[in-house]
Short mmCIF file of C-alpha atoms and ligand atoms in Angstrom, two decimals:
data_model
loop_
_atom_site.label_atom_id
_atom_site.label_comp_id
_atom_site.label_asym_id
_atom_site.label_seq_id
_atom_site.Cartn_x
_atom_site.Cartn_y
_atom_site.Cartn_z
CA MET U 12 -18.28 -7.44 5.09
CA THR U 13 -15.11 -8.78 6.42
CA GLU U 14 -14.68 -12.19 6.33
CA ASP U 15 -14.36 -14.11 9.59
CA VAL U 16 -10.51 -15.41 10.70
CA PRO U 17 -11.02 -19.17 11.23
CA VAL U 18 -8.51 -18.75 14.35
CA ARG U 19 -8.05 -16.74 17.30
CA ILE U 20 -5.86 -13.38 16.41
CA ARG U 21 -4.53 -10.88 18.74
CA PRO U 22 -7.24 -8.17 17.88
CA GLU U 23 -4.49 -5.61 17.49
CA ILE U 24 -3.25 -7.67 14.80
CA ALA U 25 -6.49 -8.53 12.92
CA ALA U 26 -7.44 -4.63 13.36
CA LEU U 27 -3.94 -4.11 11.04
CA PRO U 28 -4.17 -3.53 7.30
CA PRO U 29 -1.29 -5.54 5.99
CA TYR U 30 1.69 -3.96 4.43
CA ARG U 31 0.77 -1.94 0.83
CA GLN U 32 3.70 -1.70 -1.14
CA GLY U 33 4.61 0.59 -3.97
CA LYS U 34 2.37 -0.06 -7.08
CA GLN U 35 4.46 -1.95 -9.52
CA ALA U 36 4.86 -0.42 -13.05
CA GLY U 37 4.00 -1.47 -16.82
CA ALA U 38 7.24 -1.42 -19.18
CA ASP U 39 6.14 2.14 -20.67
CA SER U 40 6.03 3.50 -16.83
CA PHE U 41 8.37 4.97 -14.58
CA LYS U 42 7.98 3.12 -10.82
CA LEU U 43 8.47 6.21 -8.81
CA SER U 44 6.33 4.86 -5.98
CA SER U 45 9.15 3.27 -3.32
CA ASN U 46 12.34 5.25 -3.22
CA GLU U 47 14.14 3.07 -5.07
CA ASN U 48 17.23 3.74 -6.87
CA PRO U 49 16.42 3.86 -10.76
CA TYR U 50 20.40 2.38 -11.46
CA GLU U 51 20.91 -0.84 -13.03
CA PRO U 52 23.69 -3.24 -10.21
CA LEU U 53 27.27 -2.57 -10.54
CA PRO U 54 28.43 -5.52 -12.59
CA THR U 55 30.81 -6.24 -9.83
CA VAL U 56 27.73 -6.53 -7.75
CA VAL U 57 26.13 -9.42 -9.59
CA GLU U 58 29.23 -11.03 -9.73
CA SER U 59 29.38 -11.36 -6.08
CA LEU U 60 25.82 -12.67 -6.43
CA ARG U 61 27.05 -15.44 -8.64
CA ARG U 62 30.33 -16.50 -6.33
CA THR U 63 28.31 -16.48 -3.51
CA VAL U 64 27.94 -20.36 -3.53
CA GLY U 65 26.49 -23.06 -1.14
CA VAL U 66 22.89 -22.27 -0.85
CA ASN U 67 22.33 -25.39 0.60
CA ARG U 68 23.71 -23.97 3.39
CA TYR U 69 22.73 -21.35 6.09
CA PRO U 70 24.12 -17.70 5.99
CA ASP U 71 26.80 -16.95 8.59
CA ALA U 72 24.34 -15.82 11.52
CA THR U 73 25.54 -12.57 12.18
CA ALA U 74 27.22 -11.36 9.29
CA ALA U 75 30.20 -11.47 10.37
CA ARG U 76 32.52 -9.94 7.83
CA LEU U 77 30.03 -7.20 7.25
CA ARG U 78 29.74 -6.45 10.60
CA HIS U 79 33.49 -5.84 10.95
CA ARG U 80 33.93 -3.69 7.86
CA LEU U 81 31.28 -1.53 8.84
CA ALA U 82 33.00 -1.44 12.41
CA GLU U 83 36.52 -0.62 10.71
CA ARG U 84 34.74 2.06 8.36
CA PHE U 85 32.81 3.82 11.47
CA GLY U 86 35.26 3.59 14.11
CA VAL U 87 32.79 1.24 16.50
CA LEU U 88 33.61 -2.03 17.71
CA PRO U 89 32.16 -5.19 15.76
CA ASP U 90 29.47 -5.72 18.64
CA GLU U 91 28.04 -1.86 17.96
CA VAL U 92 27.04 -3.08 14.30
CA HIS U 93 23.80 -5.29 13.91
CA ILE U 94 22.83 -6.35 10.16
CA GLY U 95 19.39 -7.22 9.40
CA ALA U 96 17.35 -8.18 6.46
CA GLY U 97 16.68 -4.75 5.63
CA SER U 98 16.46 -1.58 8.29
CA VAL U 99 13.10 -2.00 8.68
CA SER U 100 13.63 -5.89 10.38
CA ILE U 101 16.26 -3.96 12.71
CA LEU U 102 13.40 -1.40 13.71
CA SER U 103 10.94 -4.14 14.18
CA GLN U 104 13.52 -6.12 16.48
CA LEU U 105 14.10 -3.17 18.83
CA MET U 106 10.39 -2.41 18.97
CA LEU U 107 9.90 -5.94 19.99
CA ALA U 108 12.84 -5.69 22.66
CA ALA U 109 11.65 -2.30 23.96
CA ALA U 110 8.26 -1.86 23.92
CA GLY U 111 5.21 -4.30 24.83
CA PRO U 112 2.04 -3.92 26.45
CA GLY U 113 1.00 -0.56 28.10
CA ASP U 114 4.25 1.05 26.60
CA GLU U 115 4.35 4.01 24.12
CA VAL U 116 6.73 4.84 21.32
CA VAL U 117 6.90 8.33 19.84
CA TYR U 118 7.27 9.36 16.25
CA PRO U 119 6.53 12.14 13.87
CA TRP U 120 3.59 11.74 11.51
CA ARG U 121 3.24 11.50 8.49
CA SER U 122 6.31 9.76 9.12
CA PHE U 123 7.61 6.41 7.26
CA GLU U 124 4.17 4.04 7.09
CA ALA U 125 5.84 1.13 8.67
CA TYR U 126 6.17 2.80 12.24
CA PRO U 127 3.01 2.33 13.92
CA GLY U 128 2.44 -1.15 12.68
CA LEU U 129 6.10 -2.07 13.98
CA VAL U 130 4.89 -0.43 17.33
CA LEU U 131 1.59 -2.39 17.29
CA ILE U 132 3.03 -5.72 16.48
CA ALA U 133 5.03 -5.15 19.57
CA GLY U 134 1.86 -5.02 21.69
CA ALA U 135 2.79 -1.31 22.18
CA THR U 136 0.76 1.87 21.73
CA PRO U 137 1.92 4.63 18.98
CA VAL U 138 1.92 7.90 19.93
CA GLU U 139 1.95 10.11 16.65
CA ILE U 140 3.32 13.71 16.74
CA PRO U 141 1.91 15.79 13.67
CA LEU U 142 5.08 17.77 11.84
CA ALA U 143 5.24 20.76 12.43
CA PRO U 144 5.15 23.81 9.27
CA GLY U 145 7.58 22.60 6.35
CA ALA U 146 6.59 18.96 7.10
CA ARG U 147 9.16 19.05 9.38
CA HIS U 148 9.80 17.28 12.89
CA ASP U 149 7.79 18.94 15.79
CA LEU U 150 10.75 17.89 18.39
CA ASP U 151 9.22 20.15 20.72
CA ALA U 152 6.02 18.37 20.89
CA MET U 153 7.64 14.90 20.41
CA ALA U 154 10.19 15.60 23.79
CA ALA U 155 6.57 17.02 25.53
CA ALA U 156 4.94 13.79 24.50
CA VAL U 157 7.26 11.93 26.53
CA THR U 158 6.18 10.26 29.86
CA ASP U 159 7.11 7.42 31.99
CA ARG U 160 5.70 5.00 29.49
CA THR U 161 7.45 5.88 26.94
CA ARG U 162 10.03 3.07 25.66
CA ALA U 163 11.19 4.49 22.47
CA VAL U 164 11.26 7.34 20.06
CA ILE U 165 11.76 7.37 16.53
CA VAL U 166 13.25 10.64 14.58
CA CYS U 167 13.54 10.03 10.88
CA SER U 168 15.95 12.21 9.01
CA PRO U 169 15.36 13.01 6.06
CA ASN U 170 11.45 12.53 6.60
CA ASN U 171 9.70 9.78 4.68
CA PRO U 172 7.86 10.72 2.86
CA THR U 173 8.23 14.98 3.15
CA GLY U 174 11.66 14.99 2.48
CA PRO U 175 13.10 17.54 5.48
CA ILE U 176 16.17 16.58 7.35
CA VAL U 177 16.45 17.38 11.45
CA THR U 178 19.69 19.62 12.01
CA GLN U 179 22.23 18.18 13.98
CA ALA U 180 21.75 20.89 16.77
CA GLU U 181 17.87 20.18 16.73
CA PHE U 182 18.69 16.73 17.52
CA GLU U 183 21.21 17.44 20.10
CA ALA U 184 18.73 19.72 21.82
CA PHE U 185 16.12 16.62 21.53
CA LEU U 186 18.42 14.72 23.27
CA ALA U 187 19.01 16.91 26.23
CA LYS U 188 15.44 17.30 26.84
CA ILE U 189 14.41 13.64 27.15
CA PRO U 190 15.66 11.06 29.53
CA SER U 191 19.23 9.37 28.99
CA ASP U 192 17.95 5.96 29.43
CA LEU U 193 14.79 6.26 26.50
CA LEU U 194 15.71 4.28 23.49
CA VAL U 195 16.18 7.05 20.22
CA VAL U 196 16.26 5.51 17.11
CA LEU U 197 17.49 7.38 14.37
CA ASP U 198 16.39 6.34 11.12
CA GLU U 199 18.84 7.42 8.31
CA ALA U 200 17.70 5.53 5.63
CA TYR U 201 18.10 8.15 3.20
CA ALA U 202 21.52 9.56 4.64
CA GLU U 203 23.50 9.45 1.55
CA PHE U 204 21.32 11.42 -0.23
CA VAL U 205 21.80 14.65 2.01
CA THR U 206 23.22 17.74 0.69
CA ASP U 207 22.25 20.16 3.74
CA PRO U 208 25.59 20.63 5.80
CA ASP U 209 23.60 20.89 8.77
CA ALA U 210 22.07 17.82 8.66
CA VAL U 211 21.85 15.25 11.94
CA ASP U 212 24.53 12.59 10.99
CA GLY U 213 24.43 10.05 13.64
CA LEU U 214 27.44 8.22 12.60
CA THR U 215 30.06 10.64 11.56
CA LYS U 216 29.10 14.11 14.34
CA LEU U 217 27.26 12.25 17.32
CA GLY U 218 29.41 11.86 20.39
CA ARG U 219 28.35 8.13 20.93
CA ASP U 220 29.72 8.30 24.88
CA ASP U 221 27.46 11.17 25.38
CA HIS U 222 24.89 9.53 23.66
CA ARG U 223 24.28 5.61 24.51
CA ASN U 224 20.54 5.46 24.08
CA VAL U 225 20.76 6.63 20.24
CA VAL U 226 20.79 3.58 17.83
CA VAL U 227 21.45 5.01 14.16
CA LEU U 228 19.82 2.94 11.37
CA ARG U 229 21.23 2.64 7.66
CA THR U 230 20.00 0.53 4.86
CA PHE U 231 22.00 -0.55 1.41
CA SER U 232 18.70 -0.35 0.09
CA LYS U 233 18.23 3.56 -1.19
CA ALA U 234 21.90 4.72 -1.87
CA TYR U 235 23.69 1.48 -2.96
CA GLY U 236 20.75 0.28 -4.77
CA LEU U 237 20.46 -3.18 -3.21
CA ALA U 238 16.82 -2.93 -2.09
CA GLY U 239 15.62 -6.53 -3.59
CA LEU U 240 18.64 -7.81 -1.60
CA ARG U 241 17.31 -6.96 1.90
CA VAL U 242 20.18 -5.47 4.18
CA GLY U 243 20.26 -2.65 6.37
CA TYR U 244 22.32 -2.09 9.40
CA ALA U 245 22.39 -0.69 12.98
CA ILE U 246 25.03 1.20 14.85
CA GLY U 247 24.40 1.33 18.51
CA HIS U 248 25.54 0.19 21.96
CA ARG U 249 26.37 -2.95 22.50
CA ARG U 250 23.70 -4.28 24.82
CA ILE U 251 20.89 -2.73 22.97
CA LEU U 252 21.93 -4.40 19.91
CA ASP U 253 22.26 -7.56 21.84
CA ALA U 254 18.40 -7.20 22.51
CA ALA U 255 17.79 -6.62 18.79
CA ARG U 256 19.94 -9.71 17.97
CA SER U 257 17.65 -11.42 20.40
CA THR U 258 13.99 -10.71 19.20
CA ALA U 259 15.56 -11.35 15.08
CA VAL U 260 14.34 -13.86 13.20
CA PRO U 261 17.51 -16.04 13.19
CA LEU U 262 19.58 -16.46 9.83
CA SER U 263 17.25 -13.93 7.81
CA VAL U 264 20.20 -11.88 6.64
CA THR U 265 21.78 -14.39 3.52
CA ALA U 266 25.23 -14.83 2.20
CA GLN U 267 23.98 -13.27 -0.88
CA SER U 268 23.05 -9.92 0.60
CA GLU U 269 26.10 -9.81 2.98
CA GLU U 270 28.78 -10.48 -0.15
CA ALA U 271 26.64 -7.80 -2.43
CA ALA U 272 26.71 -5.17 0.46
CA LEU U 273 30.77 -6.05 0.91
CA THR U 274 31.17 -5.91 -2.89
CA SER U 275 29.29 -2.17 -2.57
CA LEU U 276 31.63 -0.68 -0.17
CA ASP U 277 34.46 -1.92 -2.34
CA ALA U 278 32.86 -0.21 -5.13
CA GLU U 279 31.44 2.74 -3.16
CA ALA U 280 33.05 5.77 -4.70
CA GLU U 281 31.25 4.97 -7.87
CA LEU U 282 28.14 3.88 -6.03
CA LEU U 283 28.19 7.70 -4.21
CA GLU U 284 28.84 9.33 -7.46
CA ARG U 285 25.70 7.90 -8.73
CA VAL U 286 23.71 9.26 -5.81
CA ARG U 287 25.42 12.78 -6.32
CA THR U 288 23.41 12.68 -9.96
CA ILE U 289 20.09 11.53 -7.99
CA SER U 290 20.47 14.32 -5.19
CA ALA U 291 21.30 17.04 -8.09
CA ARG U 292 18.16 15.47 -10.36
CA ARG U 293 15.73 15.70 -7.20
CA ASP U 294 17.04 19.45 -6.28
CA ARG U 295 16.14 20.07 -10.23
CA LEU U 296 13.16 18.22 -9.98
CA ALA U 297 11.80 20.21 -6.49
CA ALA U 298 12.97 23.63 -8.09
CA GLY U 299 10.86 22.65 -11.31
CA LEU U 300 7.76 21.93 -9.22
CA ARG U 301 8.35 25.19 -6.88
CA ALA U 302 8.47 27.27 -9.89
CA GLN U 303 5.28 25.75 -11.42
CA GLY U 304 3.11 26.83 -8.00
CA TRP U 305 4.06 23.50 -5.72
CA ASP U 306 4.87 24.60 -2.25
CA ILE U 307 7.16 21.71 -1.98
CA PRO U 308 9.09 21.04 1.60
CA GLU U 309 12.42 20.95 1.55
CA ALA U 310 13.63 17.42 -0.38
CA GLN U 311 16.97 16.03 1.08
CA GLY U 312 15.90 12.17 0.36
CA ASN U 313 15.60 10.62 -2.93
CA PHE U 314 11.84 11.55 -3.38
CA VAL U 315 9.87 14.86 -3.28
CA TRP U 316 6.47 15.38 -1.81
CA LEU U 317 3.27 17.48 -3.09
CA ALA U 318 0.45 17.96 -0.48
CA THR U 319 -2.81 17.34 -2.49
CA GLY U 320 -4.78 17.16 0.34
CA GLU U 321 -8.03 15.72 -1.07
CA GLN U 322 -6.81 15.93 -4.52
CA THR U 323 -4.77 13.12 -3.62
CA MET U 324 -6.40 10.09 -5.40
CA ASP U 325 -7.37 12.37 -8.01
CA ALA U 326 -3.69 13.56 -8.85
CA ALA U 327 -2.01 9.89 -8.44
CA ALA U 328 -4.64 8.47 -11.09
CA ARG U 329 -3.55 11.45 -13.47
CA PHE U 330 0.28 10.20 -12.78
CA GLU U 331 -0.43 6.97 -13.31
CA GLN U 332 -2.64 7.56 -16.32
CA ASP U 333 0.17 9.45 -18.22
CA GLY U 334 3.33 6.75 -17.22
CA CYS U 335 4.23 7.52 -13.74
CA ILE U 336 3.71 5.29 -10.70
CA VAL U 337 3.88 7.70 -7.56
CA ARG U 338 2.85 6.88 -3.86
CA PRO U 339 -0.55 8.25 -2.58
CA PHE U 340 -1.22 9.09 0.98
CA THR U 341 -5.11 9.61 0.81
CA GLY U 342 -6.06 12.67 1.75
CA ASP U 343 -2.65 13.98 2.66
CA GLY U 344 -0.05 13.97 -0.45
CA ILE U 345 1.65 12.36 -3.21
CA ARG U 346 5.57 11.24 -2.64
CA ILE U 347 7.21 10.83 -5.90
CA SER U 348 11.03 9.03 -6.01
CA VAL U 349 13.49 10.54 -8.19
CA GLY U 350 13.86 7.87 -10.47
CA GLU U 351 15.42 7.78 -14.35
CA GLU U 352 16.54 11.42 -16.10
CA GLU U 353 13.97 10.76 -18.37
CA SER U 354 10.87 10.24 -16.00
CA VAL U 355 11.69 14.33 -14.10
CA GLU U 356 10.28 15.80 -17.33
CA ARG U 357 7.01 13.37 -17.16
CA VAL U 358 6.44 14.27 -13.61
CA LEU U 359 6.90 17.92 -14.57
CA ARG U 360 4.53 17.59 -17.19
CA ILE U 361 1.84 16.03 -15.33
CA ALA U 362 2.36 18.15 -12.27
CA GLN U 363 2.12 21.40 -13.85
CA SER U 364 -1.89 20.29 -15.31
CA ILE U 365 -2.29 19.02 -11.79
CA VAL U 366 -1.26 22.31 -10.10
CA ASP U 367 -2.98 24.39 -12.19
CA GLY U 368 -6.26 22.98 -11.08
CA LEU U 369 -5.85 23.37 -7.73
CA PRO U 370 -7.79 26.54 -6.27
CA GLU U 371 -5.91 29.41 -5.06
CA GLY U 372 -4.68 28.90 -1.22
CA HIS U 373 -4.49 25.26 -1.52
CA ALA U 374 -2.31 23.65 0.91
CA GLY U 375 -0.07 22.28 -2.09
CA ARG U 376 0.64 25.64 -3.78
CA ARG U 377 2.75 28.38 -2.57
CA LEU U 378 1.21 31.34 -1.64
CA ALA U 379 1.33 34.23 -4.57
C1 PLP Y 26 12.37 5.85 6.80
C2 PLP Y 26 12.65 4.57 6.07
N1 PLP Y 26 13.38 3.60 7.20
C3 PLP Y 26 13.41 2.40 6.69
C4 PLP Y 26 13.08 2.15 5.81
C5 PLP Y 26 13.23 0.60 4.86
O1 PLP Y 26 14.77 0.34 4.39
P1 PLP Y 26 14.95 -1.16 4.23
O2 PLP Y 26 14.27 -2.37 5.09
O3 PLP Y 26 14.90 -1.68 3.03
O4 PLP Y 26 16.31 -1.24 4.72
C6 PLP Y 26 12.28 2.82 4.62
C7 PLP Y 26 11.99 2.19 3.13
O5 PLP Y 26 11.32 2.48 2.42
C8 PLP Y 26 12.44 3.84 4.93
O6 PLP Y 26 12.08 4.81 4.07
#
């Protein structure tokens, strides 16, 4: 029986499940459920937190130093950069700014689990477009789903949780099909892990003057290993970002996060070396799984996808029993983050026993 709410809550909010986080891991388990970076923070980053004194003072509301630094780096103006407490908070701000009751937001599904909630919280209606074969975006179907009620489209490359990228050519062909005044959010939370040269890159390959409706989201949570500090950024047209700034909860980016992000940019070469190690580990993991008989979609983030279907919860329990906390999506599949080197062998050992038990013709298995 559900408990009565003692006050009146918007019905669409009351019906929402609260955000569920990937499980925490015990001391002898690998936590492979939240696409985090397995490396400890760099000493210089830890030191930067110590250096940031003055927690009795509010932070700089616009994180100006970080905005300027990123603007310089990507050849844009500081007003074309917006910092948020994680890129997910910027996505929320954009949804609130662009879409309200009666409006629609189109996005691929399955994709990042926060999308439906953020659209519903804005009061708008989610329009979920099933993934195409290969667990890739079906951009033709997404373009066809755009109507005069659509206020935003979200494209996620690489797609969380399935892994494939959208190519630059596909993205540009998609933009050519949709109205030029429709907000397109290109969520590139895992961009740094991408090794496919054809992948879309909203910051270095896209002509920004021709695509003023595109806002690119990036984060320090994944490649830079700052998930716990909550800092992400958007790059896009100043007036669109002004609208996001208007719907933001003021002062939510702390001075510590800003400082740690700046220090991480100073140490970028070292951090990106770690990213290359993780991407290579991902490729080894995906290849090992394919060799066992799994049908693994193109994996370009720091995670791999097992299409376990009806067997998902059983398979996730098997991983957990053997010390790997993974992220199950009931009835659909399991996402496994690329963690410590020692986790690879353990994941492969458990995965082998699961795939051996899947029936012939199961969607998670490669056709013999
Ligand atoms: C596709 C995608 N976008 C955005 C985020 C949010 O990242 P953060 O808010 O930590 O920047 C995530 C986190 O898992 C993600 O998978």
